[in-house]
Coordinates of C-alpha atoms in Angstrom, one line a residue:
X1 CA 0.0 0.0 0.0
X2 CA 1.6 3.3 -0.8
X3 CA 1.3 6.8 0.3
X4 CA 0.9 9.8 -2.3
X5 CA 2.6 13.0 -0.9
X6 CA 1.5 16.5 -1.6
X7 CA 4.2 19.2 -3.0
X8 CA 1.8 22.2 -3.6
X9 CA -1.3 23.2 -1.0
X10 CA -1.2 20.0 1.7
X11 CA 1.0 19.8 4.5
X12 CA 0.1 15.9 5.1
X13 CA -0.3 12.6 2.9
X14 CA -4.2 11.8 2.8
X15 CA -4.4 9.4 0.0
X16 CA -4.3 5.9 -0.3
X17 CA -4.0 4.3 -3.3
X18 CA -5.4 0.6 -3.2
X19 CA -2.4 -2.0 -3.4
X20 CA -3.5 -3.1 -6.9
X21 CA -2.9 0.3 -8.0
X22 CA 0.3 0.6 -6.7
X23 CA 2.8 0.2 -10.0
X24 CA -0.6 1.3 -12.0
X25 CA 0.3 4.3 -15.1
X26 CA -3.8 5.4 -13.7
X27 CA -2.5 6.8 -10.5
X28 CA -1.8 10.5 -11.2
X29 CA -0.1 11.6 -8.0
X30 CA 2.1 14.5 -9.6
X31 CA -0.9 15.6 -11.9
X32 CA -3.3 15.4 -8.6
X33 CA -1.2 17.5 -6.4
X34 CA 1.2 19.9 -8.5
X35 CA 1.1 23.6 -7.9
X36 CA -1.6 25.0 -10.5
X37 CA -1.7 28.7 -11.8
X38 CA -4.9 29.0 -12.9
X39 CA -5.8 32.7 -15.0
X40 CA -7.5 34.9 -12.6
X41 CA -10.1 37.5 -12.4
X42 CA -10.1 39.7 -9.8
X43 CA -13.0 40.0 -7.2
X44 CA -16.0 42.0 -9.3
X45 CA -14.2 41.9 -12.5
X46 CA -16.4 42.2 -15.5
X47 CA -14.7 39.9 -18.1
X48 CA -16.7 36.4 -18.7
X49 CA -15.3 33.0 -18.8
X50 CA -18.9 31.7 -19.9
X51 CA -17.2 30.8 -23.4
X52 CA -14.4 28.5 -22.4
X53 CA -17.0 26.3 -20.0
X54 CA -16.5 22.7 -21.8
X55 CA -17.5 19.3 -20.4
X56 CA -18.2 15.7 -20.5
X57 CA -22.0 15.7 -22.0
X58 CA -24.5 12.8 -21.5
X59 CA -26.5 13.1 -24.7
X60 CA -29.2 10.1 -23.7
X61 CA -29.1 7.0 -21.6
X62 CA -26.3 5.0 -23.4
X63 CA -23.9 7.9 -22.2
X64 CA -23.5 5.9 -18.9
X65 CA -21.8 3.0 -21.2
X66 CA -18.8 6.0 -21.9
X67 CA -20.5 7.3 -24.7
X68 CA -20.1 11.2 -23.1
X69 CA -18.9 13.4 -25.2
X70 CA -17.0 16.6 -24.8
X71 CA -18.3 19.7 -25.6
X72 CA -19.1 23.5 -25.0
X73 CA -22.2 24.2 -22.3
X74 CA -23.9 27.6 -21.1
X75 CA -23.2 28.0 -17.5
X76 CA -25.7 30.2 -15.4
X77 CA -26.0 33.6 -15.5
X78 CA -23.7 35.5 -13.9
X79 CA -24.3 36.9 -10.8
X80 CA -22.5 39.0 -8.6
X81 CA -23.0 36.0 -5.6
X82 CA -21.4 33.5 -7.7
X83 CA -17.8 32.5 -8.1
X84 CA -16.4 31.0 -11.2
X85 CA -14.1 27.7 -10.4
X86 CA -11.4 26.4 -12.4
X87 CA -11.9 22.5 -11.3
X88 CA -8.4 20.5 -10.6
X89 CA -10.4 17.1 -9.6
X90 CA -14.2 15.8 -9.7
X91 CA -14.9 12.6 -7.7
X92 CA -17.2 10.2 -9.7
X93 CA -20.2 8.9 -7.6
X94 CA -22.8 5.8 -8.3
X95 CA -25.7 8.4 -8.5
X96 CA -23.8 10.1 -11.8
X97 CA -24.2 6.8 -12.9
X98 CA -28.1 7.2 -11.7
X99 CA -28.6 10.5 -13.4
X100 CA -27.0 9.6 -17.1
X101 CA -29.4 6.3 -17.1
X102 CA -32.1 8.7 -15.8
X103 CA -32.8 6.4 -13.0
X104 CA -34.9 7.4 -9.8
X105 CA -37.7 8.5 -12.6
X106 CA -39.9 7.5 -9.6
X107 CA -38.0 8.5 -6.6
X108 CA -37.1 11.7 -5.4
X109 CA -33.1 11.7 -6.5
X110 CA -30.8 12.5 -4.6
X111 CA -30.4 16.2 -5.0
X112 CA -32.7 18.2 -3.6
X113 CA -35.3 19.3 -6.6
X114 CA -36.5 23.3 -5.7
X115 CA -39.9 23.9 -6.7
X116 CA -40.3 20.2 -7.8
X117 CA -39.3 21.4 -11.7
X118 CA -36.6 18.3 -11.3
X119 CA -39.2 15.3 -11.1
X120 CA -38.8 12.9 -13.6
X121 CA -36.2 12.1 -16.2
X122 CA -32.8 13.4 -17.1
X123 CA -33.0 16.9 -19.2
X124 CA -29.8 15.6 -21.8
X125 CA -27.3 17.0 -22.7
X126 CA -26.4 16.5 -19.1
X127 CA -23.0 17.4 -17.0
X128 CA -23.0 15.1 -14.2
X129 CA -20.3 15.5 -11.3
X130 CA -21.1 16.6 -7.7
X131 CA -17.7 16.0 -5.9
X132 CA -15.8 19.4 -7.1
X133 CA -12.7 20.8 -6.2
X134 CA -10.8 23.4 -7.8
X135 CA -9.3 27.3 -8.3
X136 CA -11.4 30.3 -7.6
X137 CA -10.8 32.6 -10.5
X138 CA -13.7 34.8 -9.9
X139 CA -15.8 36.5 -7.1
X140 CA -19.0 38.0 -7.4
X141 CA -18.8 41.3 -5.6
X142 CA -22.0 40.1 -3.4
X143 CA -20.2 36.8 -1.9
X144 CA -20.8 36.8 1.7
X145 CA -17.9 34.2 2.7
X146 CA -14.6 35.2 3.0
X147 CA -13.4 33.8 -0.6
X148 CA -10.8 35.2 -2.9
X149 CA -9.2 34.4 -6.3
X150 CA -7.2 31.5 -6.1
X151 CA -8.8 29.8 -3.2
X152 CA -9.1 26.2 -2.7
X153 CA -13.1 25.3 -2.9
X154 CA -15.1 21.9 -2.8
X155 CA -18.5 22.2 -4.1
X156 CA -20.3 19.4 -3.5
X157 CA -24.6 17.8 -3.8
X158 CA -24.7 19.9 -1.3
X159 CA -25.1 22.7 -3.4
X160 CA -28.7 21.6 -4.5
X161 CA -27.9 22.4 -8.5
X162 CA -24.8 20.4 -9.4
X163 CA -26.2 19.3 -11.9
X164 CA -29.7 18.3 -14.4
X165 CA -31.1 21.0 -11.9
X166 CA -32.4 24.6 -12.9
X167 CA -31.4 27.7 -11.0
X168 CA -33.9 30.4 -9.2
X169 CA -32.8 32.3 -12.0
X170 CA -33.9 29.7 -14.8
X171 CA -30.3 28.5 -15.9
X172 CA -29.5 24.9 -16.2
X173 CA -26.9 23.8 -13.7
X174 CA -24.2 21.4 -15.0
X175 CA -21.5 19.2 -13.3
X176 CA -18.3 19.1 -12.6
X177 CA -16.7 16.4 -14.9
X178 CA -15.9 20.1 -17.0
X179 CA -12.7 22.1 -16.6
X180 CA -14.7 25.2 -14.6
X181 CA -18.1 25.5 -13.0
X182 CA -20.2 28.6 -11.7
X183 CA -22.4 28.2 -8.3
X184 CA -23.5 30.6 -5.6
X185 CA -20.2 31.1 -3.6
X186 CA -21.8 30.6 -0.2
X187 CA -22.2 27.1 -1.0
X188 CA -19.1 26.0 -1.5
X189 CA -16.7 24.7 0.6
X190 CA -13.0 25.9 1.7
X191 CA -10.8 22.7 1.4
X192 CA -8.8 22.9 4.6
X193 CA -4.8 22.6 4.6
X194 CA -3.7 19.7 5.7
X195 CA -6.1 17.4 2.7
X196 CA -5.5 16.4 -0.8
X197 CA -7.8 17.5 -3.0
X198 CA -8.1 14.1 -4.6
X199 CA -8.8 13.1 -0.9
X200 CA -11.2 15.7 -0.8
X201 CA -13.5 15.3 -3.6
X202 CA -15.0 12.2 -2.8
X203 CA -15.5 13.3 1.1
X204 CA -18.0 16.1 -0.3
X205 CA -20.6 13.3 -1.2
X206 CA -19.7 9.8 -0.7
X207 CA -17.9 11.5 2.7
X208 CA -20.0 13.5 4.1
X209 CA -23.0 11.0 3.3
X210 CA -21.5 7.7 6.0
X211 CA -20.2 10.8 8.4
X212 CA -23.4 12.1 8.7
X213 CA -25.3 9.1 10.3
X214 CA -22.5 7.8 12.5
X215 CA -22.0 11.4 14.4
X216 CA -25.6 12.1 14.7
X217 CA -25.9 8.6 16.1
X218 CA -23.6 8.5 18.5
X219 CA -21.0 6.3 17.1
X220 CA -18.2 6.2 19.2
X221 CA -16.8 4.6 22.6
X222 CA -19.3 1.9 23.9
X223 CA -20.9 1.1 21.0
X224 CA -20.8 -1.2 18.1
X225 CA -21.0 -0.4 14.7
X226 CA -22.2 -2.8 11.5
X227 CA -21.5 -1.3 8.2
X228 CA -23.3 -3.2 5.3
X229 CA -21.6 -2.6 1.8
X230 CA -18.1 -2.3 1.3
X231 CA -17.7 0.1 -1.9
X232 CA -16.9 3.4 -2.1
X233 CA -19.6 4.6 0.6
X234 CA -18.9 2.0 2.8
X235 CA -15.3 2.0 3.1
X236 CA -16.0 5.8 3.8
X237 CA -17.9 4.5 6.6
X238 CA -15.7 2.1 8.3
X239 CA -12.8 4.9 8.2
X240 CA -14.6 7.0 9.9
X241 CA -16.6 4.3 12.3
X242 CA -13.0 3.3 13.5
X243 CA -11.6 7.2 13.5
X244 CA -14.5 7.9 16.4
X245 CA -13.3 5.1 17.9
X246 CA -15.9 2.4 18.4
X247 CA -15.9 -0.3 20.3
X248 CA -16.2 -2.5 17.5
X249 CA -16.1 -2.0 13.2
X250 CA -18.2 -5.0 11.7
X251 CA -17.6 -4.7 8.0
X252 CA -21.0 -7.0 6.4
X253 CA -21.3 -8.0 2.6
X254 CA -21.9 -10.9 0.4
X255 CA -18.9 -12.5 -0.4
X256 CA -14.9 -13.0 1.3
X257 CA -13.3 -10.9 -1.7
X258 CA -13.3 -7.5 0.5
X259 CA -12.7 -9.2 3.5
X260 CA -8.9 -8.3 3.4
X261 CA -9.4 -4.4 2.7
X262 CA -12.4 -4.1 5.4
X263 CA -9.4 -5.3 8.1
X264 CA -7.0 -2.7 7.0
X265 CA -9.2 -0.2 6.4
X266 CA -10.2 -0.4 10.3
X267 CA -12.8 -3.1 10.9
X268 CA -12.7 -5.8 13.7
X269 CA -14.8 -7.9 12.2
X270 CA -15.5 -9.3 8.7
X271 CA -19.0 -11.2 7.9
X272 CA -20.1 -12.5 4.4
X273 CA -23.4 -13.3 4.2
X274 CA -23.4 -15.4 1.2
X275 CA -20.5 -17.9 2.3
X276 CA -22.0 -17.6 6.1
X277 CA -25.0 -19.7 6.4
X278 CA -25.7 -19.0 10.2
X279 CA -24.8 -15.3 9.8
X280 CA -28.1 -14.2 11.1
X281 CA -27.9 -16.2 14.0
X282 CA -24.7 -15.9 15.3
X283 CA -24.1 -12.3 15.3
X284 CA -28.2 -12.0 16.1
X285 CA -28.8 -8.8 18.5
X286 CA -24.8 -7.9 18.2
X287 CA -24.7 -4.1 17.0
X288 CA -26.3 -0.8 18.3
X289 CA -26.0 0.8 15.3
X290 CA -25.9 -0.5 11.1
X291 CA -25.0 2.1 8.8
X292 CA -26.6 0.6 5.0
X293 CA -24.5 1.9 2.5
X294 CA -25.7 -0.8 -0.5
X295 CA -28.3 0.5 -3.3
X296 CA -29.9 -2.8 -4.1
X297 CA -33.4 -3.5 -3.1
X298 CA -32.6 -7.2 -3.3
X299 CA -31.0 -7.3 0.6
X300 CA -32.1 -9.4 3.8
X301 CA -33.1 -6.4 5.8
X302 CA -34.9 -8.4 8.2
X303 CA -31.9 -10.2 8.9
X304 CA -29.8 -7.3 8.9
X305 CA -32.4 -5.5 11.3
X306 CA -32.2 -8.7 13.5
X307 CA -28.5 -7.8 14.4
X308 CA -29.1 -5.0 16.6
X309 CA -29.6 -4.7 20.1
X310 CA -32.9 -3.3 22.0
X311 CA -32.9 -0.2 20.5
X312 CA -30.7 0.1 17.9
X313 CA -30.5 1.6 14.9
X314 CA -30.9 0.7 11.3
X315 CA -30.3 3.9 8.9
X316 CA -30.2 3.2 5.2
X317 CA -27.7 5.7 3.0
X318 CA -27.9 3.5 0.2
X319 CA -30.3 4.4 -2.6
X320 CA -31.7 2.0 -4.4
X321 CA -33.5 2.3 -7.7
X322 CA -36.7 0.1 -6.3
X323 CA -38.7 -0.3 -2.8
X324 CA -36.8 -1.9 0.1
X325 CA -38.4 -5.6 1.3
X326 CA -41.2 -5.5 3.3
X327 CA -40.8 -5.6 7.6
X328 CA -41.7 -8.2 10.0
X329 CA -42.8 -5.6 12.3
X330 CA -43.5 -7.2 15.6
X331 CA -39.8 -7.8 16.5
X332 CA -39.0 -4.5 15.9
X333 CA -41.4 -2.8 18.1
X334 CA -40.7 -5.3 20.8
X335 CA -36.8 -4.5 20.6
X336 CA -37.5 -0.6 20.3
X337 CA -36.0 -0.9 16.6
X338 CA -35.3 2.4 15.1
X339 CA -35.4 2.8 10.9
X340 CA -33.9 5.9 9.1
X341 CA -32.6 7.6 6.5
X342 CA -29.9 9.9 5.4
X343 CA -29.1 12.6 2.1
X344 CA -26.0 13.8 2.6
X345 CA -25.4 16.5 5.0
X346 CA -25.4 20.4 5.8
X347 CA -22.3 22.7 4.4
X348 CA -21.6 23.3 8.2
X349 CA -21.0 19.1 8.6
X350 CA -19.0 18.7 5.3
X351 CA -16.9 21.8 7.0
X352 CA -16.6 19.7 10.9
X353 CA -16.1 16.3 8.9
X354 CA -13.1 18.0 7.0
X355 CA -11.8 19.4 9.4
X356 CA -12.5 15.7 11.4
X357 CA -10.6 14.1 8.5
X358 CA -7.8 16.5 8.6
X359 CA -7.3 16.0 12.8
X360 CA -7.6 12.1 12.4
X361 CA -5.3 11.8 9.8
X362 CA -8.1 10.0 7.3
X363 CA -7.0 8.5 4.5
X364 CA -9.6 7.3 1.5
X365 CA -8.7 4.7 -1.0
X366 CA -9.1 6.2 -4.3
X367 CA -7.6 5.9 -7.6
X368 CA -6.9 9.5 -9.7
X369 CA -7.8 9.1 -13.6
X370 CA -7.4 11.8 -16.2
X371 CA -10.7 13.6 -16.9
X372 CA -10.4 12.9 -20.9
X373 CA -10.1 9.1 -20.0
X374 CA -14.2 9.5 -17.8
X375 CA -15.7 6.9 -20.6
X376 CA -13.4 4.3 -19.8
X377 CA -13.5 5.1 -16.2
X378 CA -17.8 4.8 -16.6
X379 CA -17.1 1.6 -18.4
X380 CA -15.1 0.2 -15.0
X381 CA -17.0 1.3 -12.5
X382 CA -19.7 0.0 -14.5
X383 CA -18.6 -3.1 -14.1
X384 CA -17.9 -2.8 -10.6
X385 CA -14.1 -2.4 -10.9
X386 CA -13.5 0.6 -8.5
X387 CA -11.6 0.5 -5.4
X388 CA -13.0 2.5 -3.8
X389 CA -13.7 5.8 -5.2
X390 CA -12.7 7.5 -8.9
X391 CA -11.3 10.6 -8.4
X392 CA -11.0 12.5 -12.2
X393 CA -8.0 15.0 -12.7
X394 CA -8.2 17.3 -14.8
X395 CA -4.4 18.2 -16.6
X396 CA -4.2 21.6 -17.7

């Protein structure tokens, strides 16, 4: 397992890459961190960068295959509270994959939709992308946060247009797999010192998203933590589960292959459900608290809800794209079972988890890719291939 180190803005090394990846030509470290000079406008300059905005288009469902194509998009209207970003990285999330299939026709998706004008399909061309860092090169005169040209700024689903979304203003919003974006500056983020911004991308969705539930939980000393799904969500989770310093990290899914990265990524203890028979009954009324981080409908919650203690609590991040099973309710309300949900989290708790990651020394376990190489990215993480998130670099 190696260690990428940071010449330009970070102080620390924040990255892992997986141990497959180690002698890879798709790890990127010197593109991901070198010092970048981006052209700058001063704060309430005039001039308009809305020509040069360029991105990776989905022009119908069979984009998701990596059939995006690059080309010139109309960002928002300018207005004097936004900032212009010149983006460096853009993590790539399952629910891009979701928006380019135009999945969760159904289901409210997982960014917020204002005035309901989102419901339904995907609007194409679409610019998906939600996990953004990159270069301030302009700020509106209006901004209210303390931001200035050249800062270092995360923009994340937490700003509730990144993209197939349409502004108060009527614009379009578009993503960040593009080389700059445009969003209300006091929704974006200030990447602290001390973190990557390949380690930071993915924390803005996939990050804040397991960090969320844990806290407000009370994860921590005394209790016991289950996290189902090991992918790029989950291995957030048990990072962080072990970082707050539980008394026990139960990494659950199906089969042994992750069993190895679950154990060095923190967890105590390792359960496969499909090459467990007994599973159910022999770690039966174990955990206080399960974090779900899987988005298939086709799971054994009752089993999974039978783990936990009087009690406990079940809180499904996951989203799948049909209805969960149905509940055996009586054991539940005997046992006190509590059953929720989480979307993300507030700018404030992206800012505390950042700042968490930063203080515990939080490493992800990503692999960098060049932006102009996103369809064959699609393609792998299509085929389930990632380990554990996709972070895309843009080179110039």
């Amino acid at each position: 397992m190696t260690l990428s180190t940071s010449p330009d803005t970070t102080t620390t090394t924040d990255v892992i890459s997986h141990p497959s990846l180690e002698s890879s030509e798709k790890s990127f470290a010197s593109i991901d961190e070198r010092q970048r000079k981006p052209k700058a406008f001063s704060e309430g300059h005039d001039g308009d960068l809305s020509s040069q905005f360029k991105g990776w288009m989905g022009l119908d469902e069979k984009s998701v295959d990596g059939a995006l194509e690059f080309q010139s998009f109309q960002p928002k209207k300018w207005e004097e509270t936004d900032v212009d970003i010149k983006i460096t990285h853009c993590g790539l999330c399952g629910s891009d994959l979701h928006v380019l299939r135009s999945g969760w026709v159904d289901q409210t998706p997982i960014l917020p939709r204002i005035f309901d004008k989102f419901q339904g399909p995907t609007e194409y061309p679409c610019c998906v992308g939600h996990e953004i860092v990159g270069e301030v090169v302009r700020v509106g005169t209006k901004v209210k946060k303390d931001i200035k040209v050249g800062d270092r700024l995360g923009v994340g689903p937490v700003v509730y247009i990144s993209y197939n979304g349409i502004f108060p203003n009527g614009c379009k919003s578009n993503g960040g797999f593009a080389n700059y974006c445009r969003v209300p500056g006091d929704s974006t983020i200030l990447i602290p010192h001390g973190l990557s911004s390949s380690a930071a991308a993915p924390m803005l969705c996939a990050g804040i998203t397991a960090f969320v539930p844990l806290s407000e939980h009370g994860a921590g000393p005394g209790k016991r933590v289950g996290i189902i799904g090991i992918g790029g969500l989950g291995h957030f989770a048990v990072l962080f589960a072990r970082a707050l310093k539980c008394d026990q990290v139960v990494a659950i899914s199906r089969r042994q292959s992750k069993k190895s990265d679950a154990l060095k990524l923190g967890a105590d203890l390792y359960v496969a459900t499909a090459d467990e028979p007994d599973w159910a009954v022999k770690y039966a009324h174990s955990l206080d608290l399960i974090i779900s981080t899987v988005s298939s409908s086709d799971m054994p919650l009752n089993d999974y809800l039978n783990l936990l203690r009087t009690k406990g609590r079940f809180c499904q991040i996951g989203m799948p794209d049909d209805p969960l099973p149905p509940l055996e309710v009586a054991g539940l309300i005997e046992r006190g079972i509590s059953i929720g949900f989480n979307d993300i989290g507030t700018i404030k708790e992206v800012e505390e988890m950042l700042q968490f990651a930063v203080k515990e020394d939080i490493k992800p376990w990503i692999e960098t890719r060049r932006m102009k190489d996103v369809n064959e990215v699609l393609k792998e993480m299509g085929e389930g291939k990632m380990r554990y998130r996709y972070v895309l670099v843009n080179e110039d």
